[in-house]
Short mmCIF file of C-alpha atoms in Angstrom, two decimals:
data_model
loop_
_atom_site.label_atom_id
_atom_site.label_comp_id
_atom_site.label_asym_id
_atom_site.label_seq_id
_atom_site.Cartn_x
_atom_site.Cartn_y
_atom_site.Cartn_z
CA MET A 1 0.02 0.07 0.07
CA THR A 2 1.60 3.44 -0.97
CA SER A 3 1.16 6.31 1.68
CA HIS A 4 1.67 9.89 0.86
CA LEU A 5 4.30 11.54 3.25
CA PRO A 6 3.68 14.12 5.91
CA ARG A 7 5.18 17.53 4.90
CA ASP A 8 7.45 17.46 8.10
CA SER A 9 9.16 14.13 6.93
CA THR A 10 12.63 14.25 5.36
CA SER A 11 12.18 15.02 1.88
CA TRP A 12 14.17 13.40 -0.83
CA LYS A 13 14.43 13.85 -4.66
CA LEU A 14 16.06 12.31 -7.67
CA THR A 15 17.84 14.31 -10.29
CA GLY A 16 18.39 13.13 -13.66
CA GLN A 17 16.99 12.48 -17.40
CA LEU A 18 14.39 9.81 -18.49
CA SER A 19 15.94 9.69 -22.00
CA CYS A 20 19.05 11.32 -23.77
CA GLU A 21 16.54 13.75 -25.22
CA ASP A 22 15.09 14.71 -21.87
CA ARG A 23 16.24 17.83 -20.11
CA VAL A 24 17.75 17.27 -16.53
CA ARG A 25 14.78 17.11 -14.07
CA GLU A 26 13.75 16.85 -10.39
CA PHE A 27 11.42 14.18 -9.13
CA GLU A 28 9.92 14.52 -5.62
CA VAL A 29 10.12 11.12 -3.80
CA ASP A 30 6.58 12.05 -2.33
CA SER A 31 5.20 8.63 -1.38
CA SER A 32 6.26 5.29 0.39
CA PRO A 33 6.74 2.99 -1.52
CA PHE A 34 7.74 5.15 -4.55
CA SER A 35 7.44 2.82 -7.57
CA ILE A 36 9.85 3.07 -10.67
CA GLY A 37 8.99 1.28 -13.94
CA ARG A 38 7.65 1.48 -17.44
CA ARG A 39 3.92 1.17 -16.50
CA ALA A 40 1.62 4.23 -16.56
CA GLU A 41 0.67 3.80 -13.02
CA MET A 42 4.12 3.92 -11.34
CA SER A 43 5.02 6.73 -9.09
CA LEU A 44 7.76 7.43 -11.71
CA THR A 45 7.13 6.34 -15.29
CA ILE A 46 10.28 5.70 -17.39
CA SER A 47 9.26 4.47 -20.90
CA SER A 48 12.74 3.15 -21.88
CA PRO A 49 12.78 -0.58 -23.08
CA THR A 50 15.38 -1.24 -20.70
CA ILE A 51 13.18 -0.60 -17.96
CA SER A 52 11.13 -3.42 -16.28
CA ASN A 53 7.25 -2.96 -15.94
CA HIS A 54 7.76 -2.68 -12.16
CA HIS A 55 11.36 -2.09 -11.75
CA ALA A 56 12.18 -1.08 -8.14
CA GLU A 57 11.01 0.88 -5.33
CA LEU A 58 12.04 3.61 -3.03
CA LEU A 59 11.23 3.54 0.57
CA ILE A 60 11.40 6.25 3.28
CA GLU A 61 11.96 4.97 6.74
CA GLY A 62 12.32 7.90 9.37
CA GLU A 63 15.15 9.74 7.66
CA ARG A 64 16.47 6.94 5.55
CA LEU A 65 15.95 6.41 1.82
CA LEU A 66 16.30 2.82 0.72
CA VAL A 67 15.96 1.13 -2.53
CA ARG A 68 14.58 -2.04 -3.35
CA ASP A 69 14.81 -4.08 -6.85
CA CYS A 70 11.56 -5.86 -7.97
CA GLY A 71 13.09 -8.56 -10.01
CA SER A 72 14.11 -6.30 -12.91
CA THR A 73 15.57 -7.79 -16.09
CA ASN A 74 18.27 -5.13 -16.18
CA GLY A 75 19.14 -4.34 -12.66
CA THR A 76 19.12 -1.56 -10.10
CA PHE A 77 22.52 -0.25 -9.06
CA VAL A 78 23.87 2.06 -6.32
CA ASN A 79 26.98 3.93 -7.35
CA GLY A 80 27.63 1.70 -10.05
CA ALA A 81 27.16 -1.78 -7.89
CA ARG A 82 24.39 -3.90 -8.80
CA MET A 83 22.17 -4.69 -5.51
CA ARG A 84 20.58 -7.97 -4.73
CA SER A 85 18.46 -6.65 -1.91
CA SER A 86 17.27 -3.42 -0.17
CA CYS A 87 19.95 -1.01 0.20
CA VAL A 88 20.46 2.49 1.87
CA ILE A 89 20.80 5.35 -0.23
CA ASP A 90 22.87 8.41 1.27
CA HIS A 91 22.70 11.84 0.10
CA GLY A 92 24.53 12.18 -3.17
CA ASP A 93 24.35 8.70 -4.11
CA LEU A 94 23.80 7.50 -7.48
CA VAL A 95 20.90 5.40 -8.17
CA GLN A 96 20.78 3.61 -11.69
CA PHE A 97 17.69 1.69 -12.99
CA ALA A 98 19.14 -0.21 -15.95
CA GLN A 99 20.74 2.56 -18.23
CA ILE A 100 18.79 5.52 -16.51
CA VAL A 101 20.97 7.47 -13.74
CA PHE A 102 19.82 9.59 -10.82
CA ARG A 103 21.42 11.36 -8.22
CA ALA A 104 19.58 11.16 -4.70
CA SER A 105 19.52 13.87 -2.58
CA GLN A 106 17.71 15.34 0.80
CA HIS A 107 16.24 18.82 0.26
CA GLU A 108 16.31 19.93 3.58
CA ALA A 109 18.33 22.57 5.59
CA SER A 110 20.33 19.97 7.52
CA ALA A 111 21.15 17.73 4.59
CA PRO A 112 24.83 17.26 4.35
CA GLN A 113 26.79 18.74 1.48
CA PRO A 114 30.11 17.07 1.47
CA THR A 115 32.27 18.77 -1.27
CA LEU A 116 34.76 15.76 -1.43
CA GLN A 117 31.96 13.04 -1.59
CA ASN A 118 30.31 15.28 -4.35
CA ASP A 119 33.40 15.21 -6.48
CA PHE A 120 33.76 11.56 -6.30
CA SER A 121 30.13 11.07 -7.20
CA ASP A 122 30.48 13.63 -10.09
CA GLN A 123 33.26 11.28 -11.40
CA ALA A 124 31.37 8.10 -10.75
CA LEU A 125 28.28 9.56 -12.63
CA ALA A 126 30.57 10.49 -15.61
CA LEU A 127 31.94 7.05 -15.72
CA ILE A 128 28.58 5.47 -15.36
CA GLN A 129 27.20 7.56 -18.15
CA PHE A 130 30.15 7.35 -20.63
CA ASP A 131 29.40 3.96 -21.83
CA ARG A 132 25.70 5.46 -22.90
CA LEU A 133 27.55 8.42 -24.49
CA ILE A 134 29.34 6.30 -26.76
CA THR A 135 26.57 3.53 -27.57
CA ASP A 136 23.88 6.04 -28.23
CA ARG A 137 26.14 8.56 -29.83
CA ALA A 138 24.55 11.17 -27.30
CA VAL A 139 26.82 14.18 -28.09
CA LEU A 140 25.33 17.35 -29.23
CA PRO A 141 28.08 19.19 -31.29
CA HIS A 142 28.29 23.02 -30.97
CA PHE A 143 30.03 25.37 -33.63
CA GLN A 144 31.81 28.54 -32.69
CA PRO A 145 32.56 31.08 -35.75
CA ILE A 146 36.06 31.81 -37.07
CA ASP A 147 35.71 35.54 -37.51
CA ASP A 148 32.12 36.30 -37.53
CA ARG A 149 32.44 39.41 -39.63
CA THR A 150 33.25 37.12 -42.44
CA THR A 151 32.54 33.77 -41.05
CA ILE A 152 34.89 31.67 -43.12
CA GLY A 153 33.60 28.75 -41.01
CA TYR A 154 33.37 27.36 -37.43
CA GLU A 155 35.05 25.27 -35.06
CA VAL A 156 33.38 21.98 -34.11
CA LEU A 157 33.19 21.58 -30.37
CA GLY A 158 31.99 18.55 -28.29
CA ARG A 159 28.94 18.74 -25.92
CA SER A 160 26.73 16.13 -24.68
CA LYS A 161 23.03 15.47 -23.93
CA LEU A 162 23.69 13.41 -21.04
CA TYR A 163 23.38 14.32 -17.40
CA GLY A 164 26.79 14.18 -15.61
CA LEU A 165 28.61 14.67 -19.00
CA SER A 166 28.05 18.51 -19.50
CA ASN A 167 31.40 19.60 -21.01
CA PRO A 168 34.34 17.97 -22.88
CA GLN A 169 36.68 18.14 -19.80
CA ILE A 170 34.40 15.96 -18.07
CA MET A 171 33.81 13.66 -20.69
CA PHE A 172 37.47 13.18 -21.75
CA MET A 173 38.28 12.65 -18.06
CA ALA A 174 35.85 9.80 -18.18
CA ALA A 175 37.42 8.64 -21.55
CA ALA A 176 40.96 8.62 -19.97
CA VAL A 177 40.10 6.16 -17.27
CA LEU A 178 38.58 3.94 -19.76
CA ASN A 179 41.26 4.61 -22.37
CA ALA A 180 38.66 5.84 -24.81
CA GLU A 181 39.89 9.22 -25.64
CA SER A 182 40.43 8.18 -29.41
CA GLU A 183 36.84 6.68 -29.60
CA LEU A 184 35.35 9.73 -28.07
CA SER A 185 37.56 12.32 -30.43
CA ARG A 186 36.17 10.28 -33.51
CA LEU A 187 32.72 10.60 -32.15
CA PHE A 188 32.89 14.19 -31.88
CA ARG A 189 34.17 14.42 -35.36
CA VAL A 190 31.65 12.29 -37.20
CA GLU A 191 28.60 13.79 -35.51
CA GLY A 192 29.83 17.36 -35.91
CA ILE A 193 30.27 16.66 -39.98
CA ARG A 194 26.75 15.20 -39.77
CA SER A 195 25.35 18.12 -37.86
CA GLY A 196 27.24 20.80 -39.97
CA GLN A 197 25.24 19.49 -43.08
CA LEU A 198 22.64 21.96 -41.73
CA LEU A 199 25.15 24.86 -42.57
CA SER A 200 26.07 26.37 -46.03
CA ASN A 201 28.37 24.00 -47.67
CA ASP A 202 30.81 26.46 -48.43
CA ARG A 203 31.97 27.16 -44.94
CA LEU A 204 35.00 25.57 -43.38
CA LEU A 205 34.67 23.11 -40.38
CA PHE A 206 37.72 22.78 -38.12
CA VAL A 207 37.48 19.54 -36.35
CA ASN A 208 39.79 18.37 -33.60
CA THR A 209 41.97 15.58 -32.62
CA HIS A 210 43.38 14.42 -29.43
CA PRO A 211 46.98 13.37 -28.91
CA ALA A 212 46.26 9.74 -28.26
CA GLU A 213 44.95 9.26 -31.74
CA ILE A 214 48.55 9.85 -33.20
CA VAL A 215 49.69 6.87 -31.45
CA ASP A 216 47.50 4.61 -33.97
CA ILE A 217 47.55 6.63 -37.18
CA GLY A 218 45.73 4.13 -38.85
CA LEU A 219 42.72 4.54 -37.06
CA LEU A 220 42.72 8.13 -37.58
CA HIS A 221 43.25 7.52 -41.20
CA SER A 222 40.01 5.51 -41.38
CA SER A 223 38.17 8.30 -39.22
CA LEU A 224 38.94 10.84 -41.69
CA ARG A 225 38.02 8.73 -44.57
CA GLU A 226 34.69 8.41 -42.98
CA LEU A 227 34.42 12.39 -42.64
CA ARG A 228 34.74 12.51 -46.53
CA GLU A 229 32.03 9.70 -47.30
CA ILE A 230 29.72 11.68 -45.01
CA SER A 231 30.19 15.14 -46.90
CA PRO A 232 32.24 14.64 -49.92
CA ASP A 233 32.34 18.53 -50.75
CA ARG A 234 32.73 19.98 -47.54
CA PRO A 235 35.65 22.12 -46.83
CA ILE A 236 37.28 20.58 -43.74
CA VAL A 237 40.30 21.67 -41.56
CA LEU A 238 41.76 18.83 -39.31
CA GLU A 239 43.35 20.58 -36.16
CA ILE A 240 46.45 19.01 -34.38
CA HIS A 241 47.91 20.05 -31.05
CA GLU A 242 51.14 21.94 -31.70
CA ALA A 243 53.07 19.43 -29.18
CA THR A 244 51.78 16.56 -31.55
CA ALA A 245 53.10 18.11 -34.50
CA THR A 246 56.70 17.41 -33.19
CA GLN A 247 56.51 13.87 -34.41
CA THR A 248 57.70 14.85 -37.86
CA GLN A 249 57.55 11.32 -39.46
CA VAL A 250 53.86 10.82 -38.51
CA MET A 251 52.94 14.46 -39.82
CA HIS A 252 54.48 13.88 -43.14
CA GLU A 253 52.31 10.66 -43.41
CA LEU A 254 49.25 12.42 -42.10
CA ARG A 255 49.75 15.48 -44.28
CA ALA A 256 49.99 13.08 -47.49
CA LEU A 257 46.51 11.71 -46.51
CA LEU A 258 45.02 14.89 -45.92
CA ASN A 259 46.02 16.16 -49.40
CA ASP A 260 44.45 12.92 -50.78
CA LEU A 261 41.26 13.72 -49.13
CA ASP A 262 41.32 17.37 -49.90
CA ILE A 263 41.32 18.06 -45.97
CA GLN A 264 43.18 21.10 -44.84
CA LEU A 265 45.73 21.10 -41.74
CA ALA A 266 45.76 23.55 -38.73
CA TYR A 267 48.09 23.38 -35.73
CA ASP A 268 46.32 24.39 -32.59
CA ASP A 269 47.45 26.16 -29.48
CA PHE A 270 50.65 27.55 -30.93
CA GLY A 271 52.69 28.97 -28.19
CA ALA A 272 51.05 27.13 -25.38
CA GLY A 273 54.40 25.98 -24.39
CA GLN A 274 55.98 23.46 -26.54
CA ALA A 275 55.94 25.37 -29.81
CA ARG A 276 58.78 24.45 -32.24
CA LEU A 277 59.02 26.74 -35.36
CA VAL A 278 60.73 23.99 -37.34
CA GLU A 279 57.60 22.00 -37.63
CA LEU A 280 56.04 25.05 -39.52
CA VAL A 281 58.80 24.53 -42.32
CA ASP A 282 58.98 20.62 -42.27
CA VAL A 283 55.16 20.09 -42.36
CA PRO A 284 53.55 23.40 -42.77
CA PRO A 285 49.90 23.70 -41.88
CA ASP A 286 47.33 25.57 -43.85
CA TYR A 287 46.40 27.35 -40.63
CA LEU A 288 48.35 28.33 -37.47
CA LYS A 289 46.02 29.03 -34.33
CA PHE A 290 47.76 31.31 -32.14
CA ASP A 291 46.97 30.18 -28.45
CA MET A 292 44.82 32.77 -26.31
CA GLN A 293 47.73 33.35 -24.01
CA LEU A 294 49.62 34.98 -26.66
CA VAL A 295 46.95 37.18 -28.04
CA GLN A 296 44.56 37.99 -25.25
CA GLY A 297 45.18 41.48 -23.77
CA LEU A 298 47.65 42.37 -26.56
CA ALA A 299 45.73 46.00 -26.72
CA ASP A 300 47.37 46.58 -23.44
CA ALA A 301 50.35 44.35 -23.54
CA SER A 302 54.15 45.91 -23.60
CA SER A 303 55.66 46.88 -26.72
CA GLU A 304 58.17 43.91 -26.33
CA ARG A 305 55.30 41.39 -26.18
CA ARG A 306 53.39 42.92 -29.34
CA LYS A 307 56.67 42.95 -31.31
CA MET A 308 57.19 39.33 -30.48
CA VAL A 309 53.61 38.37 -31.54
CA GLU A 310 53.87 40.72 -34.59
CA ARG A 311 57.07 39.01 -35.77
CA LEU A 312 55.55 35.53 -35.28
CA VAL A 313 52.67 36.56 -37.50
CA GLN A 314 54.79 38.10 -40.18
CA MET A 315 56.92 34.76 -40.24
CA THR A 316 53.69 32.71 -40.34
CA CYS A 317 52.41 34.57 -43.40
CA ASP A 318 55.68 34.30 -44.98
CA LEU A 319 55.43 30.75 -44.94
CA GLY A 320 52.16 30.86 -46.74
CA ILE A 321 50.35 29.99 -43.48
CA LYS A 322 47.38 31.51 -42.41
CA PRO A 323 47.52 32.86 -38.71
CA LEU A 324 44.50 32.90 -36.67
CA ALA A 325 44.02 34.46 -33.28
CA GLU A 326 42.41 32.38 -30.61
CA GLY A 327 40.30 33.74 -27.50
CA ILE A 328 39.43 37.35 -28.60
CA GLU A 329 36.99 39.01 -26.55
CA THR A 330 37.37 42.51 -27.04
CA GLU A 331 37.24 45.23 -29.88
CA ALA A 332 40.56 46.43 -28.74
CA ASP A 333 42.39 43.03 -29.30
CA HIS A 334 40.59 42.63 -32.44
CA GLN A 335 41.60 45.94 -34.04
CA VAL A 336 45.27 45.21 -32.63
CA CYS A 337 45.19 41.79 -34.54
CA CYS A 338 44.04 43.15 -37.44
CA GLN A 339 46.99 45.62 -37.43
CA MET A 340 49.24 42.64 -36.70
CA GLY A 341 48.40 40.65 -39.70
CA PHE A 342 46.18 38.13 -38.40
CA ALA A 343 44.03 36.64 -41.35
CA HIS A 344 41.48 35.23 -39.13
CA ALA A 345 40.25 35.19 -35.43
CA GLN A 346 37.96 33.23 -33.02
CA GLY A 347 36.56 34.07 -29.75
CA PHE A 348 33.63 35.24 -27.78
CA LEU A 349 33.70 38.61 -29.54
CA TYR A 350 32.54 36.90 -32.72
CA GLY A 351 30.11 34.26 -31.14
CA LYS A 352 29.90 31.75 -28.43
CA PRO A 353 29.61 27.83 -29.10
CA VAL A 354 26.10 26.92 -30.32
CA PRO A 355 24.15 24.33 -31.96
CA PRO A 356 24.23 24.69 -35.88
CA ARG A 357 20.60 25.93 -35.96
CA HIS A 358 21.77 29.08 -34.70
CA PHE A 359 23.50 29.97 -37.75
CA LEU A 360 20.86 29.27 -40.38
CA GLN A 361 20.10 33.00 -41.18
CA PRO A 362 21.79 34.27 -44.16
CA LEU A 363 25.30 35.73 -43.54
CA LYS A 364 26.70 38.91 -44.60
CA PRO A 365 30.10 38.87 -45.97
CA VAL A 366 32.10 41.53 -44.50
CA ASP A 367 36.04 41.94 -44.35
CA PHE A 368 37.42 40.64 -41.01
CA CYS A 369 39.35 43.85 -40.10
CA LYS A 370 36.54 46.31 -41.38
CA PRO A 371 33.82 46.13 -38.70
CA GLY A 372 30.17 45.80 -40.08
#
């Protein structure tokens, strides 16, 4: 028999998504038992086919919250461990019904808020959700303009639809634990090119790599061929971190493949700490992306720093490489970059990363260094 809880009882809630497409929501545990399953009469109905008709129940006993599996096919888990009988849930624990994950929490003034425990819980949530991310291809590519005043193209940046995997840093943290950085990087590229088909076909798409992919160059080759199969005519630029570019033999091999596939090359984060100018001559890229540490604040920088950056830009141009300034946020820095000879720029001044539908309006071509 289900009983509704008195208002002065300890209050619990579940936070999560009912599907990859669902927003993150909070569900009050307002009865005991609180039934969870696929049937419509459940306290919380989850329509996923992995959920049993009557999957599990939550019970409140005093201030304690317990979970009990009801003979489900795909199991009930607490903090990643499958439970065989009733289990006490603590504030911040992860409760998983088949593939659907929630965080349990008390929402009363006295509820504990242990920061360290929450940090571990966040990491556990990311690891639990990572398999769904890959299996369901639950990424949501975002696009950031490359100089919005001409918008020659966009950098494709990875985001996720899944609760607990809100940004690429968290996703790659989980991927590193599972030795899956290359797989995640490939997923970002492929889904980015698919999503980019909404955009004008003459716009460049800058797609990223992870340093781990250079270890097995054969897998990177097959991934790049897949991009061309998806979008045969799209102009594409592959970004390689400047530290990776030091592997000269690998870069020669990669450059040859890119030429065959009509894909351009960019070295990313130039000047971030390991930049070596020799690679610009041995395997020259089409674009050189100057790290934001070099270009942010140039408007107020010392004359020595400005001269250094200007000389690097001039050298880049002399090699036939297009210099691109990253991290531009102010009009003053934009103007200085124009004066120094940067061909293109990227940063919040021109636009933040957003899904491709935000760029479906016709674009007015205006020269990068002449405000429209």
